XYZ file of C-alpha atoms in Angstrom:
453
model
C -78.172 38.297 -113.526
C -80.216 35.456 -111.990
C -77.774 32.830 -113.072
C -74.891 34.607 -111.388
C -76.636 35.535 -108.318
C -77.887 32.039 -107.368
C -74.514 30.462 -106.693
C -73.565 33.591 -104.820
C -76.686 33.210 -102.673
C -75.810 29.612 -102.050
C -72.233 30.453 -101.027
C -73.537 33.173 -98.730
C -75.883 30.813 -96.837
C -73.246 28.125 -96.753
C -70.946 30.473 -94.939
C -73.805 31.493 -92.628
C -74.480 27.903 -91.787
C -70.752 27.157 -91.180
C -70.435 30.065 -88.689
C -73.440 29.403 -86.678
C -73.029 25.706 -86.495
C -69.475 26.080 -85.418
C -70.830 28.166 -82.523
C -73.366 25.513 -81.776
C -70.643 22.874 -81.815
C -68.456 24.784 -79.309
C -71.387 25.143 -76.964
C -72.206 21.414 -76.832
C -68.458 20.513 -76.849
C -68.001 22.204 -73.570
C -70.582 20.003 -71.759
C -68.563 16.809 -72.377
C -65.084 17.985 -72.716
C -64.982 18.921 -69.078
C -66.284 15.717 -67.910
C -63.047 13.968 -69.028
C -61.005 16.528 -67.483
C -62.760 16.664 -64.064
C -60.408 14.233 -62.196
C -57.322 16.364 -63.126
C -59.069 19.540 -62.381
C -60.017 18.210 -58.765
C -56.560 17.128 -58.063
C -54.902 20.446 -59.425
C -57.188 22.835 -57.593
C -57.965 20.703 -54.529
C -61.710 20.862 -55.186
C -64.280 19.186 -53.099
C -66.788 16.759 -54.600
C -69.592 19.196 -54.530
C -67.281 21.981 -55.924
C -66.225 19.764 -58.846
C -69.953 18.982 -59.531
C -70.564 22.658 -59.804
C -67.572 23.155 -62.138
C -68.944 20.458 -64.321
C -72.707 21.403 -64.080
C -72.636 25.241 -63.659
C -72.272 25.616 -67.337
C -75.413 23.344 -67.872
C -77.502 25.198 -65.140
C -76.868 28.584 -66.446
C -77.345 27.452 -70.098
C -80.676 25.750 -69.471
C -81.997 28.566 -67.187
C -81.333 31.226 -69.765
C -82.208 29.716 -73.115
C -85.653 31.014 -73.419
C -84.462 34.442 -72.396
C -81.818 34.352 -75.047
C -84.471 33.346 -77.685
C -86.635 36.203 -76.785
C -83.718 38.712 -76.771
C -82.805 37.520 -80.188
C -86.370 38.079 -81.477
C -86.277 41.547 -79.911
C -82.857 42.757 -80.792
C -81.837 40.531 -83.859
C -80.469 37.044 -84.038
C -77.144 38.213 -85.514
C -76.451 40.702 -82.734
C -77.252 38.252 -79.973
C -75.309 35.554 -81.542
C -72.193 37.622 -81.865
C -72.739 38.998 -78.310
C -73.136 35.516 -76.936
C -70.159 34.219 -78.823
C -67.990 37.060 -77.570
C -69.002 36.309 -73.916
C -68.478 32.560 -74.437
C -64.965 33.065 -75.664
C -64.028 35.632 -72.899
C -65.467 33.261 -70.242
C -63.506 30.395 -71.637
C -60.377 32.402 -71.478
C -61.140 33.276 -67.716
C -61.844 29.467 -67.030
C -58.508 28.509 -68.682
C -56.761 31.163 -66.347
C -58.604 30.299 -63.152
C -56.502 29.684 -60.096
C -59.169 28.504 -57.754
C -62.344 26.323 -57.697
C -64.526 29.423 -56.813
C -63.159 31.394 -59.821
C -63.780 28.358 -62.141
C -67.356 27.891 -61.014
C -68.240 31.600 -61.633
C -66.607 31.562 -65.058
C -68.436 28.362 -65.899
C -71.762 30.132 -65.118
C -70.773 33.034 -67.305
C -69.740 30.563 -70.078
C -73.214 29.040 -69.852
C -74.805 32.521 -70.044
C -72.998 33.241 -73.219
C -73.944 29.901 -74.852
C -77.611 30.718 -73.773
C -77.491 33.978 -75.688
C -75.826 32.459 -78.781
C -77.252 28.922 -79.269
C -81.086 29.943 -79.677
C -80.157 32.083 -82.560
C -78.919 29.160 -84.569
C -82.348 27.562 -85.178
C -83.952 31.052 -85.745
C -81.560 31.936 -88.329
C -81.872 28.611 -89.964
C -85.607 29.160 -90.036
C -85.324 32.750 -91.403
C -82.747 32.116 -94.064
C -83.469 28.660 -95.498
C -86.516 27.215 -97.138
C -87.446 23.789 -98.556
C -84.819 21.265 -99.249
C -82.072 23.745 -98.070
C -83.743 24.096 -94.661
C -84.092 20.256 -94.368
C -80.321 19.964 -95.132
C -79.530 22.697 -92.609
C -81.400 20.975 -89.932
C -79.786 17.663 -90.860
C -76.411 19.303 -90.249
C -77.686 20.881 -87.035
C -78.667 17.488 -85.675
C -75.295 16.062 -86.709
C -73.500 18.763 -84.875
C -75.538 18.086 -81.599
C -74.678 14.406 -81.541
C -71.018 14.812 -82.891
C -69.992 17.417 -80.579
C -70.862 15.298 -77.577
C -68.665 12.494 -78.743
C -65.843 14.777 -79.982
C -65.867 16.499 -76.590
C -64.968 13.160 -74.922
C -62.243 12.269 -77.359
C -60.718 15.831 -77.531
C -60.851 16.197 -73.813
C -58.966 12.942 -73.331
C -56.341 13.890 -75.980
C -55.768 17.444 -74.404
C -55.555 16.254 -70.914
C -53.143 13.357 -71.892
C -50.954 15.667 -74.026
C -50.492 18.043 -71.094
C -49.334 20.847 -73.437
C -46.577 22.933 -71.960
C -47.431 21.630 -68.522
C -50.903 23.303 -68.767
C -52.745 20.117 -67.595
C -56.499 20.659 -67.766
C -56.467 24.246 -68.945
C -56.487 23.600 -72.830
C -59.947 22.181 -72.631
C -61.200 25.760 -71.980
C -58.482 27.601 -73.899
C -59.123 25.829 -77.194
C -62.435 27.795 -77.417
C -60.490 31.145 -77.533
C -58.949 31.198 -80.947
C -61.961 29.378 -82.407
C -64.289 31.993 -80.809
C -62.250 35.017 -82.169
C -62.127 33.492 -85.609
C -65.840 32.941 -85.591
C -66.383 36.473 -84.385
C -64.464 37.937 -87.283
C -66.209 35.635 -89.810
C -69.566 36.270 -88.219
C -69.250 40.075 -88.394
C -68.462 39.934 -92.098
C -70.745 37.109 -93.101
C -73.925 36.888 -90.949
C -76.795 38.760 -92.783
C -77.976 42.075 -91.072
C -80.807 41.797 -88.676
C -84.203 42.918 -90.003
C -86.387 45.559 -88.487
C -86.473 45.412 -84.602
C -89.660 43.795 -83.363
C -90.814 45.908 -80.526
C -92.439 43.317 -78.416
C -92.477 43.681 -74.575
C -89.885 41.546 -72.889
C -92.453 39.928 -70.439
C -90.173 40.297 -67.447
C -92.678 38.351 -65.133
C -92.614 35.353 -67.503
C -88.804 35.515 -67.798
C -88.329 35.505 -63.973
C -90.897 32.772 -63.382
C -89.596 30.587 -66.119
C -85.940 30.975 -64.985
C -86.879 30.129 -61.390
C -88.930 27.038 -62.582
C -86.061 25.706 -64.696
C -83.515 26.520 -61.942
C -85.622 24.602 -59.274
C -85.730 21.693 -61.563
C -82.229 21.534 -63.019
C -80.070 22.223 -59.887
C -81.545 19.361 -57.777
C -81.275 17.039 -60.838
C -77.640 17.984 -61.511
C -76.451 17.875 -57.869
C -78.910 15.286 -56.432
C -76.874 12.033 -56.857
C -73.672 13.675 -55.625
C -75.352 14.794 -52.287
C -77.375 11.623 -51.852
C -80.776 13.284 -52.857
C -81.130 15.578 -49.843
C -84.584 16.830 -48.826
C -84.043 20.272 -50.236
C -83.715 18.862 -53.710
C -87.103 17.161 -53.549
C -88.558 20.393 -52.183
C -87.050 22.225 -55.022
C -88.479 19.837 -57.633
C -91.929 20.081 -56.164
C -91.667 23.866 -56.140
C -90.642 23.847 -59.906
C -93.840 21.871 -60.583
C -95.844 24.552 -58.647
C -94.063 27.300 -60.346
C -94.790 25.834 -63.706
C -98.563 26.287 -62.901
C -97.797 29.873 -61.911
C -95.836 30.444 -65.226
C -98.840 29.206 -67.324
C -101.125 31.675 -65.420
C -98.639 34.615 -65.896
C -98.398 33.734 -69.634
C -102.118 33.773 -70.067
C -102.311 37.354 -68.766
C -99.140 38.501 -70.428
C -99.471 40.968 -73.476
C -96.434 39.305 -75.214
C -95.878 35.902 -73.691
C -92.596 34.165 -74.076
C -94.263 31.263 -75.902
C -97.362 32.497 -77.589
C -100.441 30.387 -77.322
C -100.668 30.110 -81.027
C -97.230 28.616 -81.116
C -98.184 25.859 -78.544
C -101.463 25.166 -80.490
C -99.814 24.786 -83.879
C -100.153 21.129 -85.065
C -97.127 19.256 -84.380
C -95.252 21.642 -82.000
C -95.973 19.946 -78.700
C -95.576 16.363 -79.982
C -92.179 17.468 -81.643
C -91.161 19.055 -78.390
C -91.961 15.777 -76.487
C -90.107 13.648 -79.006
C -87.020 15.854 -78.828
C -87.125 15.741 -75.004
C -87.377 11.927 -74.996
C -84.689 11.481 -77.579
C -82.244 13.693 -75.908
C -82.938 12.327 -72.444
C -82.116 8.852 -73.655
C -79.091 10.069 -75.522
C -77.793 11.978 -72.546
C -78.309 8.931 -70.245
C -76.718 6.691 -72.791
C -73.623 8.738 -72.995
C -73.070 8.974 -69.248
C -73.921 5.492 -68.078
C -71.818 3.805 -70.863
C -68.948 6.143 -70.238
C -69.198 5.308 -66.526
C -69.375 1.582 -67.271
C -66.408 1.575 -69.640
C -64.068 3.576 -67.496
C -65.322 2.359 -64.107
C -66.241 -1.269 -64.488
C -64.026 -2.237 -67.457
C -61.151 0.086 -66.821
C -61.015 1.897 -70.059
C -58.997 5.235 -70.398
C -61.167 8.422 -71.137
C -59.749 8.364 -74.688
C -60.642 4.749 -75.305
C -64.042 5.272 -73.808
C -64.610 8.294 -75.952
C -63.571 6.431 -79.190
C -65.990 3.706 -78.341
C -68.875 6.096 -79.149
C -67.650 6.952 -82.686
C -69.927 4.251 -84.422
C -72.924 5.724 -82.666
C -71.920 9.328 -83.819
C -71.337 7.992 -87.270
C -74.698 6.357 -87.388
C -76.367 9.529 -86.159
C -74.627 11.485 -88.863
C -75.534 9.039 -91.692
C -79.190 8.979 -90.713
C -79.304 12.779 -90.269
C -77.666 13.672 -93.532
C -79.641 11.047 -95.570
C -83.099 10.985 -94.340
C -84.387 13.416 -96.911
C -83.687 10.688 -99.560
C -86.715 8.851 -98.203
C -89.939 9.995 -99.954
C -91.498 12.833 -98.251
C -94.837 11.070 -97.779
C -92.932 8.645 -95.461
C -91.157 11.139 -93.363
C -93.553 11.094 -90.435
C -93.811 7.334 -90.396
C -90.011 7.357 -90.465
C -89.829 9.303 -87.222
C -91.969 6.584 -85.298
C -89.878 3.704 -86.896
C -86.644 5.305 -85.972
C -87.758 5.387 -82.302
C -88.268 1.738 -82.683
C -84.850 1.248 -84.102
C -83.210 3.200 -81.305
C -85.164 0.983 -78.800
C -83.569 -2.141 -80.477
C -80.208 -0.528 -80.183
C -80.585 0.012 -76.467
C -81.560 -3.615 -76.022
C -78.609 -4.729 -78.002
C -76.425 -2.404 -75.742
C -77.821 -4.278 -72.651
C -77.080 -7.666 -74.228
C -73.613 -6.701 -75.245
C -72.498 -5.354 -71.799
C -74.536 -7.638 -69.725
C -71.915 -10.349 -69.760
C -69.323 -8.369 -67.968
C -66.956 -7.613 -70.840
C -66.901 -5.335 -73.793
C -69.075 -7.633 -75.715
C -67.511 -6.994 -79.259
C -68.585 -6.814 -81.906
C -72.256 -6.665 -80.826
C -71.265 -3.422 -78.810
C -70.201 -1.690 -81.918
C -73.384 -2.772 -83.702
C -75.468 -1.550 -80.724
C -73.765 1.916 -80.857
C -74.344 2.095 -84.697
C -78.116 1.166 -84.388
C -78.673 3.684 -81.568
C -77.059 6.434 -83.723
C -79.187 5.448 -86.783
C -82.362 5.301 -84.811
C -81.892 8.584 -83.026
C -80.659 10.310 -86.094
C -83.474 9.089 -88.221
C -85.822 10.598 -85.751
C -84.293 13.879 -84.578
C -83.858 15.726 -87.707
C -87.292 14.961 -89.269
C -88.826 15.910 -85.865
C -87.245 19.348 -86.091
C -88.364 19.829 -89.589
C -91.884 18.942 -88.871
C -92.117 21.001 -85.767
C -90.448 24.103 -87.387
C -92.596 23.774 -90.436
C -95.674 24.616 -88.360
C -94.301 27.928 -87.117
C -94.699 31.225 -88.966
C -91.486 33.166 -89.636
C -92.296 35.801 -87.001
C -92.539 33.004 -84.396
C -89.199 31.434 -85.286
C -87.363 32.786 -82.105
C -90.144 31.463 -79.783
C -90.176 27.990 -81.382
C -86.443 27.726 -81.589
C -86.211 28.740 -77.872
C -88.732 26.238 -77.002
C -86.913 23.393 -78.939
C -83.476 24.365 -77.857
C -84.616 24.421 -74.170
C -86.364 20.959 -74.285
C -83.112 19.560 -75.943
C -81.142 20.805 -73.042
C -83.635 19.808 -70.312
C -83.824 16.342 -71.922
C -80.255 15.932 -71.561
C -80.125 17.049 -67.888
C -83.139 14.862 -66.870
C -81.647 11.852 -68.850
C -78.313 12.352 -67.030
C -79.862 12.604 -63.712
C -82.398 9.848 -64.201
C -80.321 7.137 -65.961
C -77.267 8.101 -64.230
C -78.890 7.552 -60.780
C -80.469 4.323 -62.051
C -77.138 2.975 -62.999
C -75.072 4.164 -60.075
C -77.598 3.111 -57.494
C -78.394 -0.233 -59.009
C -75.255 -0.838 -60.811
C -76.848 -3.062 -63.564
C -76.132 -2.068 -67.232
C -78.834 -4.405 -68.364
C -81.477 -2.702 -66.336
C -80.397 0.658 -67.543
C -80.350 -0.456 -71.251
C -83.883 -1.819 -70.837
C -85.043 1.533 -69.258
C -83.439 3.420 -72.053
C -85.356 1.195 -74.529
C -88.656 1.627 -72.695
C -88.291 5.296 -72.556
C -87.484 5.696 -76.319
C -90.448 3.539 -77.182
C -92.673 5.701 -75.065
C -91.331 8.619 -76.839
C -92.354 7.002 -80.121
C -95.921 6.817 -78.706
C -95.804 10.474 -77.785
C -94.759 11.297 -81.284
C -97.895 9.349 -82.806
C -99.850 12.631 -83.332
C -97.289 13.697 -85.981
C -98.778 11.122 -88.205
C -101.678 13.409 -88.618
C -100.941 15.973 -91.270
């Protein structure tokens, strides 16, 4: 009986992982795939610059703002249920985006898309934590990290292909409509294959904490997303300052809450805070790297969106190779490997500056730089997730998952805003590459406490 049930269990968990990672892939894909289509959307709908910025960024704003809420709802009502609800909402909003006839409609539907993703995505890490242990969990986290890096690059390539193909004269609409059949297929598979939720955890929803955190994240993300487009107006700086003040209010609210969003025992668990800082720094540089190099290749060097997207393939391949093979390194070296990998990524960013600093494509050094950056970030990201999640008790999985998913998204938003502004204002790819290298090395310093077991 044991011999026959083990393969069946492995098959079941493999299907579980395939379904939830496919949902994760779609959610991340929709960040970059729309960037490529934005010029065509602007021409077709007659959208203003700020309207186009909201079409591109409204998804990210809603997504980042509601992630912790989605994680808590998953812990309260079940990860399977919230994953399927979020997936259904995401697919329905994608259909509405593809059928939108005005910029206002598209902005509203993009916010709904982000809300669906915020319900769906936090459940992915929670279900990995709940259904995988040991080596199988490490493998699942490696695939999770690979999906995060690969989806961003695939989005740029796929967006370029779909817009260039102009299928049946639909112009930009397939970049949204492609989610609909995939989402429906995943809903059918998920309803059949995802394990049933366990007993409901009757924890208070902590509405004051949810409201305070949502406002804090919104006041930070909105000016970062819109600031450069609007030449950093005063209201943006006021909003950022208010977000800092509200963060202090959030801490006070959580200390008095009966069921805080992120329990103190989770924050105090060894490795959780350094892991969160490491994830934030890695994703900030990755987001800034994707944006600034894409701008440079398409703006300064005249590459097409498709050619610029394909240029990132060596980086995605390096990330995937490192993410899928770091477990081959002896376990006693995993924590040291995290620090070393941040150093490798720093070297890659310096090579990037050297390759593009001469005014051309700098081949073959540019390809080498992309591969080194991917290897470094991939060699750090998966082990950091494994170390951070290993400190959490199973009942705290939704809270830790929500925290890590939120810092992943916030890291990308902050990186895009910071390094994008640095590049667009100064115009120096060398300076941007050096800044990326310095940031990732500082991230390695923040991760040094992980060396203590």
